[in-house]
Short mmCIF file of C-alpha atoms and ligand atoms in Angstrom, two decimals:
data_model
loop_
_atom_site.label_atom_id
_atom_site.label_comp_id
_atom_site.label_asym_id
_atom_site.label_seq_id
_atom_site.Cartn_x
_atom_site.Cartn_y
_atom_site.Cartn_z
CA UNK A 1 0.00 0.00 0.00
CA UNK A 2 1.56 3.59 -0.99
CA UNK A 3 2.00 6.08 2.09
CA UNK A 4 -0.99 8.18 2.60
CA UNK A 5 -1.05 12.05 2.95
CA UNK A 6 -1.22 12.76 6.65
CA UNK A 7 -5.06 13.45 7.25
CA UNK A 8 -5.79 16.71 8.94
CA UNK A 9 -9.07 17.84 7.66
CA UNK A 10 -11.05 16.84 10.37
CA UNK A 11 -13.66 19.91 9.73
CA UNK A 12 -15.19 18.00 6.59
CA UNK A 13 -15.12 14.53 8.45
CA UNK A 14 -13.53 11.90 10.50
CA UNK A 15 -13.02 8.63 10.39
CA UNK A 16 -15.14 6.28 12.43
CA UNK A 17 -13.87 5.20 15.90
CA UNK A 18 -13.14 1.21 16.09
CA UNK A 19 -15.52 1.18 19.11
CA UNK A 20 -18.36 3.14 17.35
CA UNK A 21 -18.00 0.00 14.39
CA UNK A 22 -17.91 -2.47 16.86
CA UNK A 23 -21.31 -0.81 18.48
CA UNK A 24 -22.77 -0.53 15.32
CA UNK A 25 -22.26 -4.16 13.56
CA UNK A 26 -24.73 -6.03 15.81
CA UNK A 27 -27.33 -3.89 14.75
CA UNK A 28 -26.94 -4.18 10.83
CA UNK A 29 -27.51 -8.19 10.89
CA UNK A 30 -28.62 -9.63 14.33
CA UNK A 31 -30.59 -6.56 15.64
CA UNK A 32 -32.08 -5.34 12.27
CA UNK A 33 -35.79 -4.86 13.19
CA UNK A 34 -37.74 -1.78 12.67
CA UNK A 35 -37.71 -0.04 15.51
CA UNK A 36 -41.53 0.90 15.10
CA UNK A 37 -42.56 -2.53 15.33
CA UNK A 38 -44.29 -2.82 18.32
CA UNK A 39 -45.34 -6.37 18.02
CA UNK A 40 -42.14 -8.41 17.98
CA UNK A 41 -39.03 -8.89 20.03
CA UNK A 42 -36.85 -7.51 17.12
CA UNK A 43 -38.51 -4.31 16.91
CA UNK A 44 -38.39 -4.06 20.61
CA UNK A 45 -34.84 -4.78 20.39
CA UNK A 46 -33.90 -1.82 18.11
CA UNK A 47 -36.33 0.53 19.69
CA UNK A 48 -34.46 -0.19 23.25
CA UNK A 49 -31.05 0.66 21.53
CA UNK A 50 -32.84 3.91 19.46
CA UNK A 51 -33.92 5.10 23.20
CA UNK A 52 -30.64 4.57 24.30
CA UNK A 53 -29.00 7.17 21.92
CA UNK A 54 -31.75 9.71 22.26
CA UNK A 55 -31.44 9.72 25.82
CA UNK A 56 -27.72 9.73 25.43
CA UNK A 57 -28.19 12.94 23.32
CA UNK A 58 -30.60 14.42 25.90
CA UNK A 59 -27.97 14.29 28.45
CA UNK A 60 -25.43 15.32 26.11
CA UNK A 61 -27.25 19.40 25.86
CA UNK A 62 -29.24 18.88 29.01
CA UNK A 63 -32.90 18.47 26.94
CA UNK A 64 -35.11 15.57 26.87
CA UNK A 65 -35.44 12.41 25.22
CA UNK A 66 -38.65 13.50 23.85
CA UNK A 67 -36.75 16.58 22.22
CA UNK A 68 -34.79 14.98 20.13
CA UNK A 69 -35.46 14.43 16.17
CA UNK A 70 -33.33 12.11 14.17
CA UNK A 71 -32.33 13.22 10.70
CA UNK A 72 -29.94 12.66 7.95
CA UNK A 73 -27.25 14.58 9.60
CA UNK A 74 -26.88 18.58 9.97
CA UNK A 75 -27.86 19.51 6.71
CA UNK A 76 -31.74 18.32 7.24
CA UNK A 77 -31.37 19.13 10.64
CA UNK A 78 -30.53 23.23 9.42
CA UNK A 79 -33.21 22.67 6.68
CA UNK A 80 -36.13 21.48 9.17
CA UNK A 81 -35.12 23.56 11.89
CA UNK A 82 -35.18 27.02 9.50
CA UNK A 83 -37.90 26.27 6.97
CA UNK A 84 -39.59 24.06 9.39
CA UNK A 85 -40.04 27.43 11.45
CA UNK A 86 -40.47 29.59 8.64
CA UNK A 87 -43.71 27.68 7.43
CA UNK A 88 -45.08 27.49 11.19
CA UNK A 89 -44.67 30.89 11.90
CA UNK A 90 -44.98 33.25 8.78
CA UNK A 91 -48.27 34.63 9.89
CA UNK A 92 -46.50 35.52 13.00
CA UNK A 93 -43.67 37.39 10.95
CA UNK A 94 -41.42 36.60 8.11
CA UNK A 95 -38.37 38.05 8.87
CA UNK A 96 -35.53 35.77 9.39
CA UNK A 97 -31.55 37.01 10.57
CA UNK A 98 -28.74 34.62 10.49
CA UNK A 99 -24.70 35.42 9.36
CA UNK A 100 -22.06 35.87 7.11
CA UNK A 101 -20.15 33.00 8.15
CA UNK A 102 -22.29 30.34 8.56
CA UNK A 103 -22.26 26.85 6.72
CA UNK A 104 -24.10 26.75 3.26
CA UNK A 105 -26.79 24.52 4.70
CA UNK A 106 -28.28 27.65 7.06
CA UNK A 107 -27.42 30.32 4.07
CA UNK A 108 -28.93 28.19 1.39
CA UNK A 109 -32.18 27.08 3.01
CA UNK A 110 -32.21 31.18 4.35
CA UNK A 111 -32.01 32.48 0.11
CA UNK A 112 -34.72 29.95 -0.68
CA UNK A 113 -37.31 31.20 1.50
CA UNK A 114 -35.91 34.85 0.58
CA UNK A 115 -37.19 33.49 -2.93
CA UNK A 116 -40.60 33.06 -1.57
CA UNK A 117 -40.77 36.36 0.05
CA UNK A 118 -39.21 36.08 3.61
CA UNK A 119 -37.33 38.71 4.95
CA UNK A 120 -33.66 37.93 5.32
CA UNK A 121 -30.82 39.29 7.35
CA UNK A 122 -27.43 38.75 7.19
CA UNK A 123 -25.77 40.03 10.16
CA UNK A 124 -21.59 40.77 9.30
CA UNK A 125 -18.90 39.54 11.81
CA UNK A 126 -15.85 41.72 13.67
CA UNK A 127 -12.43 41.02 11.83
CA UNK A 128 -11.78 37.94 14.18
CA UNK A 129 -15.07 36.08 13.17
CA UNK A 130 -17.44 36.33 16.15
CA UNK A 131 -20.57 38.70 16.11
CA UNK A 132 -21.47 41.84 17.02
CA UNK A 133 -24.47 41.59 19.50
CA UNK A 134 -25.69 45.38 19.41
CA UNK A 135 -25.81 44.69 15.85
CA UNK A 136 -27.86 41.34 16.12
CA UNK A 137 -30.06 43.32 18.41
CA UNK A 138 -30.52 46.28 16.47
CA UNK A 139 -31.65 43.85 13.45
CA UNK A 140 -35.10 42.70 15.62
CA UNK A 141 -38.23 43.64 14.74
CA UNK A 142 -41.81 42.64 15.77
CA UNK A 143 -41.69 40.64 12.34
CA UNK A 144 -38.20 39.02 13.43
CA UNK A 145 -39.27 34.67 14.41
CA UNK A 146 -35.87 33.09 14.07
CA UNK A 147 -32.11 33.97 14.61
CA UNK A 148 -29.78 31.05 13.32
CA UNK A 149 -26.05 31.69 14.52
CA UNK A 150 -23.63 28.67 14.34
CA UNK A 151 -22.20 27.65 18.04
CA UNK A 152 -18.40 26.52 16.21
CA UNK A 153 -17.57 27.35 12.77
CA UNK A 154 -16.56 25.14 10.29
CA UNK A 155 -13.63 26.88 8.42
CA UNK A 156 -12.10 28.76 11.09
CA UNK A 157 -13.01 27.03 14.06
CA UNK A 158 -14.66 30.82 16.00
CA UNK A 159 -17.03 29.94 18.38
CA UNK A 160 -19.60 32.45 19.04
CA UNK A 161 -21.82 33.21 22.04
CA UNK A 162 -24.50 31.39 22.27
CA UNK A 163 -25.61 32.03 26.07
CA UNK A 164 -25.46 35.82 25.43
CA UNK A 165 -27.43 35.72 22.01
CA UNK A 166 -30.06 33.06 23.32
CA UNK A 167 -30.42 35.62 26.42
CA UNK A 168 -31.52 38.53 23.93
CA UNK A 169 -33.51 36.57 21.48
CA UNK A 170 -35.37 34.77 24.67
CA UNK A 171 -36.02 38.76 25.96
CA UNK A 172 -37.74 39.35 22.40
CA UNK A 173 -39.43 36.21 21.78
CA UNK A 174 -37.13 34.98 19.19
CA UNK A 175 -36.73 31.25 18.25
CA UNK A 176 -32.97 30.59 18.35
CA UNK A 177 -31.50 27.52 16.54
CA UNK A 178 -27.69 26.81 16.15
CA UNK A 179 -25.76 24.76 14.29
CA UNK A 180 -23.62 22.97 16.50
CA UNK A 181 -22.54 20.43 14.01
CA UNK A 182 -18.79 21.52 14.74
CA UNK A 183 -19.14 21.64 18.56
CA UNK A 184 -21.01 18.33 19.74
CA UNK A 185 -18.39 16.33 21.52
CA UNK A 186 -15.80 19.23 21.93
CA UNK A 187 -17.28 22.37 23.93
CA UNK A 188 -20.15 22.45 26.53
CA UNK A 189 -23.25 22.64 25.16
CA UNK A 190 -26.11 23.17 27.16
CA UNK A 191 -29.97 24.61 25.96
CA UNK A 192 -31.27 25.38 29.12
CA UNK A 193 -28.08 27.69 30.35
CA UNK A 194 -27.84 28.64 26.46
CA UNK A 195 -31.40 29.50 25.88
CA UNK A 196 -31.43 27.26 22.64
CA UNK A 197 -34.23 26.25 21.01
CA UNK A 198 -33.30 24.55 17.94
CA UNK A 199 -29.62 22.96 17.95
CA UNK A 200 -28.68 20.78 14.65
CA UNK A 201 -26.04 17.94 15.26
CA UNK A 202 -24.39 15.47 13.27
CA UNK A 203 -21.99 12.38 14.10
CA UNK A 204 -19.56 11.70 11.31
CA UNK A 205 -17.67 15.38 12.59
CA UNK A 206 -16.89 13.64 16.06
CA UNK A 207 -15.98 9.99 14.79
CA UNK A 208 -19.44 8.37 14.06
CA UNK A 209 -20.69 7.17 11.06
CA UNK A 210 -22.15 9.75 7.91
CA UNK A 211 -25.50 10.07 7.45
CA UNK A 212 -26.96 10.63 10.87
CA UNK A 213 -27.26 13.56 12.95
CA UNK A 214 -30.36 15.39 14.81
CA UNK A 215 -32.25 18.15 15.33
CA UNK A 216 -32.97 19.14 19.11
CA UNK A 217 -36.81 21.18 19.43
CA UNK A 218 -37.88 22.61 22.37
CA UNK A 219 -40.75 21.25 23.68
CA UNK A 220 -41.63 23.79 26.55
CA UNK A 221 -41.06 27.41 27.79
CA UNK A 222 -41.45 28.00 25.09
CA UNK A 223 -42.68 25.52 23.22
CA UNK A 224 -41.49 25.28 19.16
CA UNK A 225 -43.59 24.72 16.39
CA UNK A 226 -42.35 22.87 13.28
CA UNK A 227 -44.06 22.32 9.68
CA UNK A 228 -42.14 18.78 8.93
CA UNK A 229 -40.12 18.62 5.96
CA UNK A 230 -41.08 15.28 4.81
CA UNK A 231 -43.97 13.36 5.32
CA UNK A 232 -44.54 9.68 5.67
CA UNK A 233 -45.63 7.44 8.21
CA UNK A 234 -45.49 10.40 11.27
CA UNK A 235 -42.11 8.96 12.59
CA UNK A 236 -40.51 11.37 15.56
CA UNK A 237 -43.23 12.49 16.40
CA UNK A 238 -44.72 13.77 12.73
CA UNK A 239 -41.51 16.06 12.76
CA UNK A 240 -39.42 13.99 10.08
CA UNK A 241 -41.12 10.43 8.67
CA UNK A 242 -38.93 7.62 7.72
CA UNK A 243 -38.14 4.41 8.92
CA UNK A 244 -35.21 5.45 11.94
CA UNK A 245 -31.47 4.06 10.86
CA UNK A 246 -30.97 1.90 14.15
CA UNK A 247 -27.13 1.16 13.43
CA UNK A 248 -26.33 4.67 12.55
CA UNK A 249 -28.46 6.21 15.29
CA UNK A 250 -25.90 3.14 17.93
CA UNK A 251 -23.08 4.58 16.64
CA UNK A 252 -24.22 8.24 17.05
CA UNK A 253 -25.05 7.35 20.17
CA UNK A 254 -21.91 5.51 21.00
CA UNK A 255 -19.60 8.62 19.61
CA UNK A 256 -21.17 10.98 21.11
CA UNK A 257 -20.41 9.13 24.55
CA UNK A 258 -16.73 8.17 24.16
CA UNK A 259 -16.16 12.02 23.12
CA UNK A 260 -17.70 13.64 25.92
CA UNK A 261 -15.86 10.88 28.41
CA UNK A 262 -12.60 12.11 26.81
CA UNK A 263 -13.33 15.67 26.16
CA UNK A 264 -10.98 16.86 28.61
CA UNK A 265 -8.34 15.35 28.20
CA UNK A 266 -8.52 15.44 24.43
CA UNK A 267 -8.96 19.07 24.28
CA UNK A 268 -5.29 19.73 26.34
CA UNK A 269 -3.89 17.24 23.86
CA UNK A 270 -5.50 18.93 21.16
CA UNK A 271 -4.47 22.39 22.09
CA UNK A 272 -0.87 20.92 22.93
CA UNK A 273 -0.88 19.74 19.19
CA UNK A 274 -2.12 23.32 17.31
CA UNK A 275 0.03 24.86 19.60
CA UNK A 276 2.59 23.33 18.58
CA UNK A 277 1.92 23.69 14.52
CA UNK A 278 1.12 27.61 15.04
CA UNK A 279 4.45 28.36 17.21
CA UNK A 280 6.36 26.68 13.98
CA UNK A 281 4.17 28.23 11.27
CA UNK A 282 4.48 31.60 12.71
CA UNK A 283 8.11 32.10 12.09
CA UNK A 284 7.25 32.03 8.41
CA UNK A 285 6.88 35.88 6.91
CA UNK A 286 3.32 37.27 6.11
CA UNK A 287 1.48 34.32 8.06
CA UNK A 288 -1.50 35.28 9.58
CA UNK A 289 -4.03 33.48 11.78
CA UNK A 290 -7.59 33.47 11.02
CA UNK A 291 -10.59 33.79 13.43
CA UNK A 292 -10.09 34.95 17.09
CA UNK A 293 -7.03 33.39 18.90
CA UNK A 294 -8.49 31.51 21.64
CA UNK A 295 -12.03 31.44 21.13
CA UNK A 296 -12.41 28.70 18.64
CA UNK A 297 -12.37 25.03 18.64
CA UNK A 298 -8.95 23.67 20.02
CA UNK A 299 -8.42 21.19 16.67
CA UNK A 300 -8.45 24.68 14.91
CA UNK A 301 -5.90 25.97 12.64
CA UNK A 302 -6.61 28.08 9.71
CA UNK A 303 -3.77 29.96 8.47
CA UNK A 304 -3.31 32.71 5.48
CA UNK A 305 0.06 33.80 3.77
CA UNK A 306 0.57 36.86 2.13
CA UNK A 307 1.89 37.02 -1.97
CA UNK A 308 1.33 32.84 -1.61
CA UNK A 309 -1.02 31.57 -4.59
CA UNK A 310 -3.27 29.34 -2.74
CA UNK A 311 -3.76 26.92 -5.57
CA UNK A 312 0.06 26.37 -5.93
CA UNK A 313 0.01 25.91 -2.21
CA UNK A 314 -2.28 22.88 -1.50
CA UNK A 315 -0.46 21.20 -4.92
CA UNK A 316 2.55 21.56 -2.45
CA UNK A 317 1.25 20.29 0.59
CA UNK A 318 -1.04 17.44 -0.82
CA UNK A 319 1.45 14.49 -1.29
CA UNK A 320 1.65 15.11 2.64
CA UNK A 321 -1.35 16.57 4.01
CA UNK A 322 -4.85 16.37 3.46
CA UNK A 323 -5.61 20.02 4.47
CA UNK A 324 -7.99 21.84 2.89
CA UNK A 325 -8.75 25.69 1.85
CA UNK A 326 -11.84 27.37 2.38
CA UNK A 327 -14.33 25.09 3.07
CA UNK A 328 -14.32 21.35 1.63
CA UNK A 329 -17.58 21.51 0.15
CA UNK A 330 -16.74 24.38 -2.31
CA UNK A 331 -12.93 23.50 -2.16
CA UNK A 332 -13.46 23.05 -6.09
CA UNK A 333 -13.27 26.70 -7.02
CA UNK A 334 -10.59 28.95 -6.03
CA UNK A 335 -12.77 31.47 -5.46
CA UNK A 336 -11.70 32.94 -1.83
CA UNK A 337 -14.09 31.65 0.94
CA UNK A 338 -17.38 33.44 2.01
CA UNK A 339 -15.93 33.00 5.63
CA UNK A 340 -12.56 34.32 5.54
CA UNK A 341 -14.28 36.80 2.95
CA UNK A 342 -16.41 38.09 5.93
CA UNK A 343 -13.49 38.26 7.82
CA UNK A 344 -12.54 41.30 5.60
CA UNK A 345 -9.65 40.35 4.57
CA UNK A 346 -8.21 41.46 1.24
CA UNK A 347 -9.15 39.26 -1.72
CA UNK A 348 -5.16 37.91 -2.23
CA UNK A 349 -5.11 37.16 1.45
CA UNK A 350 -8.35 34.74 1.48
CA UNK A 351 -6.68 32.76 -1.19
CA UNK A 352 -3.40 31.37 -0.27
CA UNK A 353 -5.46 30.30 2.91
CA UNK A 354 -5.38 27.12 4.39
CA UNK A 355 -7.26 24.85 6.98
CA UNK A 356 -5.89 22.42 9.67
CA UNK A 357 -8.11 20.30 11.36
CA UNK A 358 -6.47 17.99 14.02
CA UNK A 359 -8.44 15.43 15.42
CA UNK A 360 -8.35 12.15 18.06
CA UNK A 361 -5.95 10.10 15.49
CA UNK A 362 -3.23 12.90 14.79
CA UNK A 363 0.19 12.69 16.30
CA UNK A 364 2.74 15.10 17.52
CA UNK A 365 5.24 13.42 14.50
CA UNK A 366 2.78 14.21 12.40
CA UNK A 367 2.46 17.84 12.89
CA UNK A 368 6.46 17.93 12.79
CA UNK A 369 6.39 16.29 9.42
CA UNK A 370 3.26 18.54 8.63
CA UNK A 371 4.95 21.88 9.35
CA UNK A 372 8.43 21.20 8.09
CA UNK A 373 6.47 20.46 4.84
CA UNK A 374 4.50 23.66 4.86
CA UNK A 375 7.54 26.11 5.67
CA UNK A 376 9.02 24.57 2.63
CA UNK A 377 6.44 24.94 0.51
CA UNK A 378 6.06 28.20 1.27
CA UNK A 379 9.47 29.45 1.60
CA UNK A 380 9.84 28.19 -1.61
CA UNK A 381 6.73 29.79 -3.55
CA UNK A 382 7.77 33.05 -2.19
CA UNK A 383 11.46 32.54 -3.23
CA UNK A 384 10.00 31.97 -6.91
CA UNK A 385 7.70 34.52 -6.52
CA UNK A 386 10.61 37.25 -5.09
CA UNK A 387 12.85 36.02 -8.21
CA UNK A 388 10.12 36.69 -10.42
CA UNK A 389 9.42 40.30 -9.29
CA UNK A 390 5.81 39.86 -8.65
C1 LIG B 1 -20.53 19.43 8.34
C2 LIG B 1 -21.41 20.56 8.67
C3 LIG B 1 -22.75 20.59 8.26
C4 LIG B 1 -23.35 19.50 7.41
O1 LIG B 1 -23.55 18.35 8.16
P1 LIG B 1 -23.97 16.98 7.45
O2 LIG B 1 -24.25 16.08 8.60
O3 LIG B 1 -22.79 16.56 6.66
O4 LIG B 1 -25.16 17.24 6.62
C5 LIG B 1 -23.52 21.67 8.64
N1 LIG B 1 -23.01 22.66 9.36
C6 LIG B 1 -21.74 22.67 9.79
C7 LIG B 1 -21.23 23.80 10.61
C8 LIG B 1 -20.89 21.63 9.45
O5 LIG B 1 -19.63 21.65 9.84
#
């Protein structure tokens, strides 16, 4: 087998713990009932080990079993939660205020119902990623039902304050859902202290499977109204039909738990480990560090050079690393990303940017043999680019 690149791109996925798989396999062969048959010992079986996640997940942000909605992963979880709302509510008000920087699947879902005549806001960030909250309040109005703001972000790791912006849109009335695919497993999350009322989660970020994640929906003071998204057989309580995944919904489950067990300790190691990538990287010349210094996920490490084609940069790195720049799912174009793009940087800068994403399986060799490769690179691209007199 050749040598693979080092993988540090643990933003876009991970790989599946061994004891997540090992949770899992009973439940694809020996344990395969439906977990909605209510008549048989194999349905009973799956629904036991179903019940077992969701209260596993209730504990997790300090909600209910009852709260919990299982989806396809974030990305229905952002699209139920935000339409969902939008389709209960729009004879309440239709105007709808979410951010710059958040992941495709809140902006996307946000410019479709703009195309069917909601009000959408699109609140900037400060120059280290996190929000301004006089400016989030000044955007309410008595037409204003939801506020989406992402707990930890994707591309640059910022995590923004969710106990302070659930605390003014609880004062107005204002449904708040965040997308905490980024943040389950690795910072406290908590609805009641947080004043959440819609959280999206997925497992496949924190070493489950892909293809499962969740949608949390407060059930009382206050309680949140949903329009489902799909419509079946009235699974989850009529909030999202379809017959439940049992062995992704175990390994959930089972990822969720091992991270929070080792969340501690895994966080020093973590922040040991981008620690000791950014005190390497920063002797290079024109390296800057994107997103605010310590508030942002500890696996975080997203990096721009100055006068450094971006493009030219990855080719470097990739025989190495699997990095990647702006986010992975537009990492096709070279078109700077709409996150470091809020950031206000200039256009050159958000290029030549890259993205580090250590995770549970990453070793300190590694990010020697990581950094030695990209002050290389680099040193190298701005020798050529010095000789050339660009
Ligand atoms: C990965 C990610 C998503 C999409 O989650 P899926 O489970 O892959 O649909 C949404 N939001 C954020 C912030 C993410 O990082």
């Amino acid at each position: 087998m050749s040598i693979r690149p080092i993988y540090l791109d643990c933003h876009a996925t991970t790989p599946v713990d061994e004891r997540v798989l090992a949770a899992m396999i009973p439940y694809f062969t020996e344990h395969f009932g439906n977990p909605s048959s209510i008549s048989h010992v194999y349905g009973w079986e799956a629904e036991a080990a179903v019940k077992q996640t969701r209260e596993l997940l209730a504990a997790a942000i300090n909600a209910t079993p009852e709260e919990i909605v299982f989806t396809s992963g974030a990305t229905e979880a952002n699209n139920l939660a935000i339409k969902g709302v939008a389709e209960a509510y729009f004879q309440k008000g239709q105007h709808i205020i979410t951010v710059a920087t958040e992941h495709s699947a809140v902006l996307d879902p946000c410019h479709y119902l703009k195309s069917l005549g909601f009000d959408i806001t699109i609140l900037p960030v400060k120059k280290d990623g996190i929000i301004d909250l006089t400016k989030l309040k000044k955007a309410f109005s008595p037409e204003t039902i939801l506020v989406s703001v992402m707990a930890a972000n994707n591309e640059i790791g910022v995590l923004q304050p969710l106990a302070e912006i659930g605390e003014i849109c609880r004062e107005s009335k204002i449904i708040f859902h965040t997308d905490a695919a980024q943040a389950i497993g690795k910072i406290p999350l908590d609805v009641q202290a947080m004043k959440i009322d819609l959280m999206s989660l997925t497992a496949h970020k924190v070493y489950g499977p892909k293809g499962i994640g969740a949608l949390y929906v407060r059930r009382r003071n206050p309680r949140v109204q949903l329009a489902p998204q799909q419509h079946g057989g009235g699974h989850e309580r009529g909030m999202r039909s379809g017959t439940l995944y049992t062995p992704q919904i175990v390994g959930f489950g089972k990822a969720v738990e091992i991270a929070l067990a080792e969340q501690e300790a895994e966080n020093q190691r973590l922040t040991e480990l981008r620690q000791r990538l950014w005190e390497k990287l920063s002797q290079l010349s024109g390296i800057h560090l994107n997103g605010h210094p310590t508030q942002r996920l500890v696996g975080n490490l997203n990096i721009s050079v100055e006068g450094v084609d971006g493009a030219a940069l990855l080719l470097g790195l990739q025989p190495v690393m699997a990095v990647s720049s702006g986010s992975a799912c537009s990492s096709a174009t070279t078109a700077p990303s709409h996150v470091l793009t809020a950031l206000g940087h200039p256009e050159q800068l958000a290029y030549a940017s890259v993205r580090f994403g250590i995770g549970r399986f990453n070793t300190a060799e590694e990010i020697d043999t990581v950094a030695q490769q990209v002050i290389s690179t680099v040193q190298s691209l701005q020798h050529s680019t010095a000789k050339s007199g660009k």
